[in-house]
Amino acid sequence: MLNDRSTPAAFLATRRSGKPRDLVAPGPDADELTDMLTIAARTPDHGKIAPWRFVVVAPERRAALATLLTEACRSEKPGASAGEIAGLEQFAHQAPTLVVVLSSPRVDSPIPVWEQELSAGAACMNLLHAAHAAGYAAGWLTGWAAFSETVLGAFGAASERIVGFVFIGTPSRPLDERPRPAIDRIVSHW
């Protein structure tokens, strides 16, 4: 069973993201989402500087997100295909809940920006864990939109970066396991 919540160890051993395109209602309500974001904010954070932010995209703002994505793509990628534009439209409307996670480094801090960026990635992972622990599924996507200056400008400042788009909802079908790396291929001893 994937995302087995019977014990913390079972949960971590079976954790599997949901494909955002396969996530449907219900999604978390406002209180559940606040709880998830509170858990996500409990990430390792050298210096206690919270070098990340969460931007919740309300359901009624999804059409505006689709417009932002498609217009930015047409501007930044003049050769974008009709299929790519349609894919961005679909991207904006998948899953009932969307949180944009931003790396928001504190450049005045003695903590290296690299450590701050790692903390932002950990915040994304904690958000996935929080969603799954609450009985939902979540998927963390990046893609072209995460690297677009135009898209970033709609959510944050030039000094920030989009870590990912975290989609949360209920799986419309059973989650599929994916191949995992062989442990002897990724572990060495020094």
C-alpha positions as a Python dict, from the first residue, in 0.01 Angstrom:
ca = {
    (1, 'M'): (0, 0, 0),
    (2, 'L'): (138, 341, -95),
    (3, 'N'): (130, 628, 159),
    (4, 'D'): (65, 376, 438),
    (5, 'R'): (-12, 593, 742),
    (6, 'S'): (-14, 309, 997),
    (7, 'T'): (325, 413, 1140),
    (8, 'P'): (572, 692, 1061),
    (9, 'A'): (823, 438, 927),
    (10, 'A'): (561, 271, 705),
    (11, 'F'): (454, 611, 577),
    (12, 'L'): (807, 715, 483),
    (13, 'A'): (883, 374, 329),
    (14, 'T'): (573, 387, 107),
    (15, 'R'): (553, 760, 30),
    (16, 'R'): (448, 831, -326),
    (17, 'S'): (350, 1158, -485),
    (18, 'G'): (24, 1183, -671),
    (19, 'K'): (24, 1300, -1030),
    (20, 'P'): (-137, 1646, -1015),
    (21, 'R'): (-346, 1575, -1325),
    (22, 'D'): (-501, 1278, -1138),
    (23, 'L'): (-587, 1473, -820),
    (24, 'V'): (-952, 1568, -777),
    (25, 'A'): (-1183, 1709, -511),
    (26, 'P'): (-1203, 1704, -227),
    (27, 'G'): (-891, 1892, -141),
    (28, 'P'): (-803, 2023, 201),
    (29, 'D'): (-1028, 2286, 354),
    (30, 'A'): (-878, 2613, 481),
    (31, 'D'): (-801, 2477, 828),
    (32, 'E'): (-643, 2159, 692),
    (33, 'L'): (-430, 2361, 451),
    (34, 'T'): (-318, 2591, 733),
    (35, 'D'): (-218, 2283, 931),
    (36, 'M'): (-22, 2149, 632),
    (37, 'L'): (159, 2479, 583),
    (38, 'T'): (238, 2493, 956),
    (39, 'I'): (393, 2147, 930),
    (40, 'A'): (583, 2246, 615),
    (41, 'A'): (729, 2544, 802),
    (42, 'R'): (883, 2305, 1059),
    (43, 'T'): (1161, 2230, 813),
    (44, 'P'): (1532, 2244, 903),
    (45, 'D'): (1624, 2612, 895),
    (46, 'H'): (1981, 2708, 988),
    (47, 'G'): (1967, 3048, 1154),
    (48, 'K'): (1588, 3039, 1204),
    (49, 'I'): (1541, 3280, 912),
    (50, 'A'): (1255, 3107, 723),
    (51, 'P'): (1407, 3150, 376),
    (52, 'W'): (1090, 3036, 199),
    (53, 'R'): (732, 3148, 148),
    (54, 'F'): (407, 2981, 49),
    (55, 'V'): (158, 3141, -191),
    (56, 'V'): (-182, 2973, -201),
    (57, 'V'): (-356, 3007, -537),
    (58, 'A'): (-729, 3018, -464),
    (59, 'P'): (-960, 2816, -690),
    (60, 'E'): (-1118, 3134, -825),
    (61, 'R'): (-769, 3252, -934),
    (62, 'R'): (-693, 2947, -1149),
    (63, 'A'): (-823, 3108, -1468),
    (64, 'A'): (-597, 3408, -1402),
    (65, 'L'): (-307, 3168, -1349),
    (66, 'A'): (-383, 3000, -1681),
    (67, 'T'): (-382, 3340, -1852),
    (68, 'L'): (-54, 3434, -1684),
    (69, 'L'): (112, 3108, -1788),
    (70, 'T'): (-8, 3109, -2148),
    (71, 'E'): (71, 3477, -2207),
    (72, 'A'): (415, 3443, -2047),
    (73, 'C'): (488, 3137, -2257),
    (74, 'R'): (384, 3307, -2580),
    (75, 'S'): (606, 3604, -2491),
    (76, 'E'): (910, 3411, -2368),
    (77, 'K'): (887, 3117, -2609),
    (78, 'P'): (755, 3250, -2940),
    (79, 'G'): (784, 2904, -3097),
    (80, 'A'): (566, 2736, -2834),
    (81, 'S'): (330, 2482, -2987),
    (82, 'A'): (-45, 2479, -2944),
    (83, 'G'): (-2, 2161, -2741),
    (84, 'E'): (240, 2333, -2505),
    (85, 'I'): (-5, 2621, -2455),
    (86, 'A'): (-290, 2374, -2392),
    (87, 'G'): (-68, 2192, -2143),
    (88, 'L'): (-14, 2514, -1948),
    (89, 'E'): (-390, 2575, -1942),
    (90, 'Q'): (-439, 2225, -1801),
    (91, 'F'): (-149, 2275, -1554),
    (92, 'A'): (-322, 2580, -1405),
    (93, 'H'): (-646, 2393, -1342),
    (94, 'Q'): (-530, 2056, -1208),
    (95, 'A'): (-594, 1941, -849),
    (96, 'P'): (-825, 2133, -614),
    (97, 'T'): (-546, 2300, -413),
    (98, 'L'): (-229, 2471, -534),
    (99, 'V'): (53, 2617, -328),
    (100, 'V'): (345, 2793, -496),
    (101, 'V'): (656, 2752, -282),
    (102, 'L'): (919, 3024, -310),
    (103, 'S'): (1280, 3026, -205),
    (104, 'S'): (1318, 3364, -38),
    (105, 'P'): (1684, 3386, 66),
    (106, 'R'): (1793, 3640, 326),
    (107, 'V'): (2101, 3786, 158),
    (108, 'D'): (2185, 3987, 471),
    (109, 'S'): (2220, 3662, 668),
    (110, 'P'): (2551, 3486, 729),
    (111, 'I'): (2378, 3160, 631),
    (112, 'P'): (2493, 3063, 279),
    (113, 'V'): (2224, 3102, 12),
    (114, 'W'): (2279, 2738, -86),
    (115, 'E'): (2172, 2625, 264),
    (116, 'Q'): (1871, 2854, 244),
    (117, 'E'): (1772, 2704, -92),
    (118, 'L'): (1807, 2353, 50),
    (119, 'S'): (1575, 2457, 333),
    (120, 'A'): (1319, 2577, 78),
    (121, 'G'): (1333, 2238, -95),
    (122, 'A'): (1286, 2071, 242),
    (123, 'A'): (980, 2291, 303),
    (124, 'C'): (833, 2161, -25),
    (125, 'M'): (900, 1803, 83),
    (126, 'N'): (745, 1867, 423),
    (127, 'L'): (436, 2006, 251),
    (128, 'L'): (407, 1681, 53),
    (129, 'H'): (447, 1479, 372),
    (130, 'A'): (185, 1692, 551),
    (131, 'A'): (-66, 1648, 268),
    (132, 'H'): (-13, 1273, 254),
    (133, 'A'): (-28, 1240, 634),
    (134, 'A'): (-365, 1419, 626),
    (135, 'G'): (-500, 1157, 385),
    (136, 'Y'): (-461, 1351, 61),
    (137, 'A'): (-205, 1313, -214),
    (138, 'A'): (22, 1583, -346),
    (139, 'G'): (258, 1638, -635),
    (140, 'W'): (549, 1882, -663),
    (141, 'L'): (606, 2014, -1016),
    (142, 'T'): (846, 2262, -1167),
    (143, 'G'): (885, 2282, -1545),
    (144, 'W'): (919, 2592, -1758),
    (145, 'A'): (686, 2802, -1539),
    (146, 'A'): (912, 2764, -1234),
    (147, 'F'): (1196, 2932, -1423),
    (148, 'S'): (998, 3207, -1596),
    (149, 'E'): (1079, 3558, -1473),
    (150, 'T'): (728, 3666, -1573),
    (151, 'V'): (566, 3393, -1366),
    (152, 'L'): (800, 3462, -1073),
    (153, 'G'): (702, 3830, -1092),
    (154, 'A'): (339, 3736, -1027),
    (155, 'F'): (428, 3550, -707),
    (156, 'G'): (747, 3699, -570),
    (157, 'A'): (1042, 3934, -600),
    (158, 'A'): (1336, 3912, -839),
    (159, 'S'): (1555, 3788, -553),
    (160, 'E'): (1328, 3487, -502),
    (161, 'R'): (1290, 3165, -700),
    (162, 'I'): (997, 2931, -751),
    (163, 'V'): (1087, 2604, -582),
    (164, 'G'): (777, 2435, -712),
    (165, 'F'): (406, 2418, -761),
    (166, 'V'): (257, 2179, -504),
    (167, 'F'): (-80, 2041, -607),
    (168, 'I'): (-296, 1873, -341),
    (169, 'G'): (-614, 1669, -371),
    (170, 'T'): (-765, 1324, -365),
    (171, 'P'): (-632, 1063, -609),
    (172, 'S'): (-884, 978, -879),
    (173, 'R'): (-718, 639, -922),
    (174, 'P'): (-472, 427, -726),
    (175, 'L'): (-123, 572, -708),
    (176, 'D'): (140, 394, -917),
    (177, 'E'): (477, 309, -771),
    (178, 'R'): (771, 424, -976),
    (179, 'P'): (1114, 268, -1013),
    (180, 'R'): (1348, 354, -725),
    (181, 'P'): (1728, 358, -745),
    (182, 'A'): (1911, 48, -623),
    (183, 'I'): (2049, 138, -282),
    (184, 'D'): (2395, 0, -366),
    (185, 'R'): (2410, 238, -662),
    (186, 'I'): (2354, 552, -453),
    (187, 'V'): (2528, 466, -124),
    (188, 'S'): (2900, 446, -69),
    (189, 'H'): (3111, 421, 244),
    (190, 'W'): (3411, 637, 314),
}
